[in-house]
Short mmCIF file of C-alpha atoms in Angstrom, two decimals:
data_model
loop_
_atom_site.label_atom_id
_atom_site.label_comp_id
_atom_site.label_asym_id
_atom_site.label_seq_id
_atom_site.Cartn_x
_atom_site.Cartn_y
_atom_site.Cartn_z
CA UNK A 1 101.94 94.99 120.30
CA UNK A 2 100.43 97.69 117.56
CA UNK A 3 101.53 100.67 118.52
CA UNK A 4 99.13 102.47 115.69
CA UNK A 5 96.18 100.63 115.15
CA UNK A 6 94.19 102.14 111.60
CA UNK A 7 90.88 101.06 110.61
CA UNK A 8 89.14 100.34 108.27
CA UNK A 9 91.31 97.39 106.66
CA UNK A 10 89.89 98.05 103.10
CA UNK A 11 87.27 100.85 102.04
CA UNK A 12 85.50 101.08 98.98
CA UNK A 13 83.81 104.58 97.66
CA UNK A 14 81.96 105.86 94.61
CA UNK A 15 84.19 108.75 92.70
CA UNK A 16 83.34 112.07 94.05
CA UNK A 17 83.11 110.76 97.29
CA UNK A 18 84.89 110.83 100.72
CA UNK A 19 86.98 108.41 101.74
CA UNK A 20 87.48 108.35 105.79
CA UNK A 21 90.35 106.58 107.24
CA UNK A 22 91.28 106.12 110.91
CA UNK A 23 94.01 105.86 113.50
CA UNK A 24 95.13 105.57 117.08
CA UNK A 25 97.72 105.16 119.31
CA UNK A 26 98.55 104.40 122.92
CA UNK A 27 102.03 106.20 123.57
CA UNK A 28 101.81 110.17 124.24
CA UNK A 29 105.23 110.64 123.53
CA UNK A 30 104.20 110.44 119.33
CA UNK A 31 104.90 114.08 117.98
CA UNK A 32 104.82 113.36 114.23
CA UNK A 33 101.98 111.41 112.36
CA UNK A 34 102.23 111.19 108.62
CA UNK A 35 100.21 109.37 106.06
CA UNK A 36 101.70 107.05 103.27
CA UNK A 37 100.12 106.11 100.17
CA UNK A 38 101.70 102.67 98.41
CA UNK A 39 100.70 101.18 95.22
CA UNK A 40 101.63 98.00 94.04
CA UNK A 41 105.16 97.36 93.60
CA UNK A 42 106.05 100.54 94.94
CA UNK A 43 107.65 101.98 98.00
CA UNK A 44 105.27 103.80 100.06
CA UNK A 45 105.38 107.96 99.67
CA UNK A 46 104.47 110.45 101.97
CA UNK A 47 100.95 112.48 101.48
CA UNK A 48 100.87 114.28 104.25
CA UNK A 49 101.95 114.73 108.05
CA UNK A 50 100.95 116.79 111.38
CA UNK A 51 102.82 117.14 114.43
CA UNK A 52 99.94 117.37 118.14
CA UNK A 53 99.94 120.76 118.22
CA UNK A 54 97.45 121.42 115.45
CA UNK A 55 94.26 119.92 115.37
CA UNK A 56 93.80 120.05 111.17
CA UNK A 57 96.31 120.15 108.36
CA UNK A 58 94.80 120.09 104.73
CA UNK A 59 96.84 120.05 101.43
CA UNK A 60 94.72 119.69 98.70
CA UNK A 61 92.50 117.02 98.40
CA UNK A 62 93.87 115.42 101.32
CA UNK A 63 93.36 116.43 105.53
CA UNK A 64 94.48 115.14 108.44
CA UNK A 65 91.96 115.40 111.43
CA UNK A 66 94.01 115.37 114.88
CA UNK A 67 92.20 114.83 117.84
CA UNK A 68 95.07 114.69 121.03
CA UNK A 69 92.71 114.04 123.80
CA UNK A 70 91.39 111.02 122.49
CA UNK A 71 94.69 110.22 120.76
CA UNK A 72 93.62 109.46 117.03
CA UNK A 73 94.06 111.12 114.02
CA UNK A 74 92.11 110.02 110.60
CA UNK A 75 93.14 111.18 107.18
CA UNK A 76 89.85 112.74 104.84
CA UNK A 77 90.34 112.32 100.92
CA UNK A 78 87.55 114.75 99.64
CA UNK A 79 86.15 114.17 96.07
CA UNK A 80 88.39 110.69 95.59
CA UNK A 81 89.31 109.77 92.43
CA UNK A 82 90.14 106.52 90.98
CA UNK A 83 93.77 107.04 90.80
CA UNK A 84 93.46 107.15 94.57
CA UNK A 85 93.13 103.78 94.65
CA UNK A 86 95.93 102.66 96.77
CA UNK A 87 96.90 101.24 100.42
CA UNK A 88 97.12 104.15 102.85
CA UNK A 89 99.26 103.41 105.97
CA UNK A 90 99.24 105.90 109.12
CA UNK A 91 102.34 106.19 111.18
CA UNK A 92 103.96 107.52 114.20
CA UNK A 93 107.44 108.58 115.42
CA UNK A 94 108.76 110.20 118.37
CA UNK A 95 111.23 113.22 117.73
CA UNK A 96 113.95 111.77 119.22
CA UNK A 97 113.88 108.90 117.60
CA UNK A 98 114.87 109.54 114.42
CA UNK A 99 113.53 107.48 111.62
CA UNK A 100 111.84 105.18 113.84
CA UNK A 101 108.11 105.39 112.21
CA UNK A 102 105.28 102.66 113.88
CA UNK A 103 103.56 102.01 110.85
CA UNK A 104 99.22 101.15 111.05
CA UNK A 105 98.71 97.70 108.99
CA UNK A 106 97.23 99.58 106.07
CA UNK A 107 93.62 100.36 104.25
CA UNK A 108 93.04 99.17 100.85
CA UNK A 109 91.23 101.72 99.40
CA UNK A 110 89.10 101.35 95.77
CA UNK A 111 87.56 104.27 94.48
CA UNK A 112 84.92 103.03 91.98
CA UNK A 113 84.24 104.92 88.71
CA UNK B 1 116.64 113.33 89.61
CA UNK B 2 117.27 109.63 90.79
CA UNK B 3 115.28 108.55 93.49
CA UNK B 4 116.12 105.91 96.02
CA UNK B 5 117.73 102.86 94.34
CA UNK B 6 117.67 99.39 95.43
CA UNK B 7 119.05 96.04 94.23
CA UNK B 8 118.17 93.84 93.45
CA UNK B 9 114.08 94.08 92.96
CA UNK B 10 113.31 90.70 93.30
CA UNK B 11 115.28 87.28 94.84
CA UNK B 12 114.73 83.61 95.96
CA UNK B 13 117.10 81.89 98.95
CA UNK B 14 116.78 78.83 100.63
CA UNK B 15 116.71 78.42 104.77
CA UNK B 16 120.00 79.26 106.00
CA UNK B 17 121.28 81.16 103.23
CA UNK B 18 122.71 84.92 103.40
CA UNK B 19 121.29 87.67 101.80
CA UNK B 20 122.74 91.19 100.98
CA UNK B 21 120.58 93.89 100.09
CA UNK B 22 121.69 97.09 98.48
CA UNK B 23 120.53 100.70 98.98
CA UNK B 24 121.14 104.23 97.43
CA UNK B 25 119.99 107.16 99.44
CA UNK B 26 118.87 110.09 96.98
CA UNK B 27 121.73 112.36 96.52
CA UNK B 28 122.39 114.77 99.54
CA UNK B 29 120.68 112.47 101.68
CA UNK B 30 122.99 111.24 104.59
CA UNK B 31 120.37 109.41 106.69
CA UNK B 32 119.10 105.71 105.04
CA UNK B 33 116.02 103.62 107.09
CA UNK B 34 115.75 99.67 106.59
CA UNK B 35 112.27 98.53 106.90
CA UNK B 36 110.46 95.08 106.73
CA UNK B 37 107.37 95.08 104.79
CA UNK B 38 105.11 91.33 104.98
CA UNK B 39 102.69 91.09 102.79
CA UNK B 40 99.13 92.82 104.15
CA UNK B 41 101.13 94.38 106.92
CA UNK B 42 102.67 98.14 107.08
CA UNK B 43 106.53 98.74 107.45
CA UNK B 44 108.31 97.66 110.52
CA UNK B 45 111.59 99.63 111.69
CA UNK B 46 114.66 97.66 110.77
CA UNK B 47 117.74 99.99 111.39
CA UNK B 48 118.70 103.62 111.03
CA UNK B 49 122.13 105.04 109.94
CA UNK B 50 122.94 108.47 109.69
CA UNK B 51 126.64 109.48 108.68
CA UNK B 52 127.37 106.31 108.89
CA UNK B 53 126.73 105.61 112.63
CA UNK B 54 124.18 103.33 113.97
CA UNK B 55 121.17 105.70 114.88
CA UNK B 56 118.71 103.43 115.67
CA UNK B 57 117.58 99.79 115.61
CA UNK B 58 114.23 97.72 115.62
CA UNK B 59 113.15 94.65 117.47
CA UNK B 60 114.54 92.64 115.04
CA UNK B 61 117.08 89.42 115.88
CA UNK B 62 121.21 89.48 115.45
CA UNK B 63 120.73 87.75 112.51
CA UNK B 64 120.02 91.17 110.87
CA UNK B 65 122.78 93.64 110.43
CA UNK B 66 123.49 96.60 108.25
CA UNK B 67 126.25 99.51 106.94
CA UNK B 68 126.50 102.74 105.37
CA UNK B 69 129.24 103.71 103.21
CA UNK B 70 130.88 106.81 102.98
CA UNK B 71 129.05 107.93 100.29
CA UNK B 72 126.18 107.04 102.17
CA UNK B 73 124.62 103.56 100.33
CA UNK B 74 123.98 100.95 102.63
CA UNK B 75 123.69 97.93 102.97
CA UNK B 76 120.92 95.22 105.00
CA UNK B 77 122.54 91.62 105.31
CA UNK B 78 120.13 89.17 106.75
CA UNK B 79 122.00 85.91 108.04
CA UNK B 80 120.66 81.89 108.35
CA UNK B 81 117.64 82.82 106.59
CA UNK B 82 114.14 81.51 107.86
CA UNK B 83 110.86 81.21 105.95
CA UNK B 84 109.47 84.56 108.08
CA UNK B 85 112.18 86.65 107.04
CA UNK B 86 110.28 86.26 103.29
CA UNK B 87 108.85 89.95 103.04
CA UNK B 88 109.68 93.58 100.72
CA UNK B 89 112.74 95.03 102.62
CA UNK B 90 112.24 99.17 101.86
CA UNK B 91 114.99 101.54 102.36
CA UNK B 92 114.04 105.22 102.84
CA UNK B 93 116.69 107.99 102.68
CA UNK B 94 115.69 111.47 104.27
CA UNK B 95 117.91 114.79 104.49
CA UNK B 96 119.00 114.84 108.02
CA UNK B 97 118.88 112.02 111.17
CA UNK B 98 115.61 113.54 112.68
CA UNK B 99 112.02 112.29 111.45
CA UNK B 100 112.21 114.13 108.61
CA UNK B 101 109.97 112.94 104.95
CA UNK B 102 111.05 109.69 103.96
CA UNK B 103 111.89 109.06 100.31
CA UNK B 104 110.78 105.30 100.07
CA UNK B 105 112.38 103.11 97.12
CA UNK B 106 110.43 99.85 95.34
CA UNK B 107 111.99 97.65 97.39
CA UNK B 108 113.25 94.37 97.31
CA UNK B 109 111.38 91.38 97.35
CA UNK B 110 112.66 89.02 99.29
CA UNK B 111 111.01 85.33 98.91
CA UNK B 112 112.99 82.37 101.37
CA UNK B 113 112.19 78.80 100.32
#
């Protein structure tokens, strides 16, 4: 069973643009959601996280929307460039579990010149 | 400064075999993560060890078993190898045992024949 479910599975945008990418989940007791970015042949690196109690978190280019009630969360990438282009994963971890991340399956994203 | 290390990058077994995979955590990091990563899919939770204790384990079968040393490398060794277990196994170091950033390495790339 997915725990974190992220659309969409690839995502293709003209430079400039904004580049939308969702997530949800089923179990409340998530209290950390960060976004990875992974490029080929590399490990995947943290962009940015929020724990529930916030509803926004920008840095940078990059924001995560948080929306608890309806329990998803979707990371914004205002005025993408192509060196964005990359596979974005969303996660989810419960405090007291440790390192114990539930991982969405991924969006390709290609930002075209 | 060195980032997370892991050996080897690449490498080709045969059903039943044993594998050994090797991890260095960034230094000052006492907590090392083992993930699974098949291709098109995001990161699923292998083990945890911080201070060298067992912190916390995925779904994953007895055939999968793992260490940390005292100076905090670990080890994932992966028994009677089967064609599903082909996949990039990630280790991620972090400061403390709490779901803190992870600091992904490459990986290794695991291919079973």
């Amino acid at each position: 069973q997915q725990q974190v479910k992220q659309s969409p599975q690839s995502l293709i945008v003209q430079k400039g643009g904004i580049s939308i990418i969702n997530c949800a989940y089923e179990n409340t007791a998530f209290d950390y959601f960060p976004w990875y970015q992974q490029f080929p042949g590399k490990g995947p690196a943290l962009l940015i996280a929020i724990r529930p109690d916030v509803s926004e978190k920008k840095e940078g280019r990059f924001t995560i929307s948080f929306n608890k009630s309806a329990k998803q969360f979707s990371l914004h990438i205002m005025d993408s460039q192509p060196g964005d282009s990359a596979t974005y994963f969303c996660a989810a971890s419960m405090l007291d579990t440790g390192n114990q991340f539930y991982f969405g399956t991924g969006t390709s994203l290609t930002v075209i010149p | 400064d060195a980032g997370v290390t892991q050996s080897p990058t690449h490498l080709i077994k045969t059903r039943g075999q044993h594998v050994t995979l090797r991890c260095s955590p960034i230094s000052g990091h006492k907590s090392v993560s083992w993930y699974q990563q098949v291709l098109g899919q995001g990161p699923q939770f292998i083990f945890q060890y911080y201070e060298k204790e067992e912190r916390g384990r995925g779904n994953f079968p007895d055939r999968f078993s793992a260490r940390q040393f005292p100076n905090y490398s670990s080890e994932l060794n992966v028994n009677a190898l089967l064609l599903g277990d082909s996949a990039l196994y990630l280790c991620a170091s972090s400061l403390q045992g709490g779901p803190k950033k992870l600091f992904f390495g490459s990986g290794t790339q695991l291919s079973v024949l």
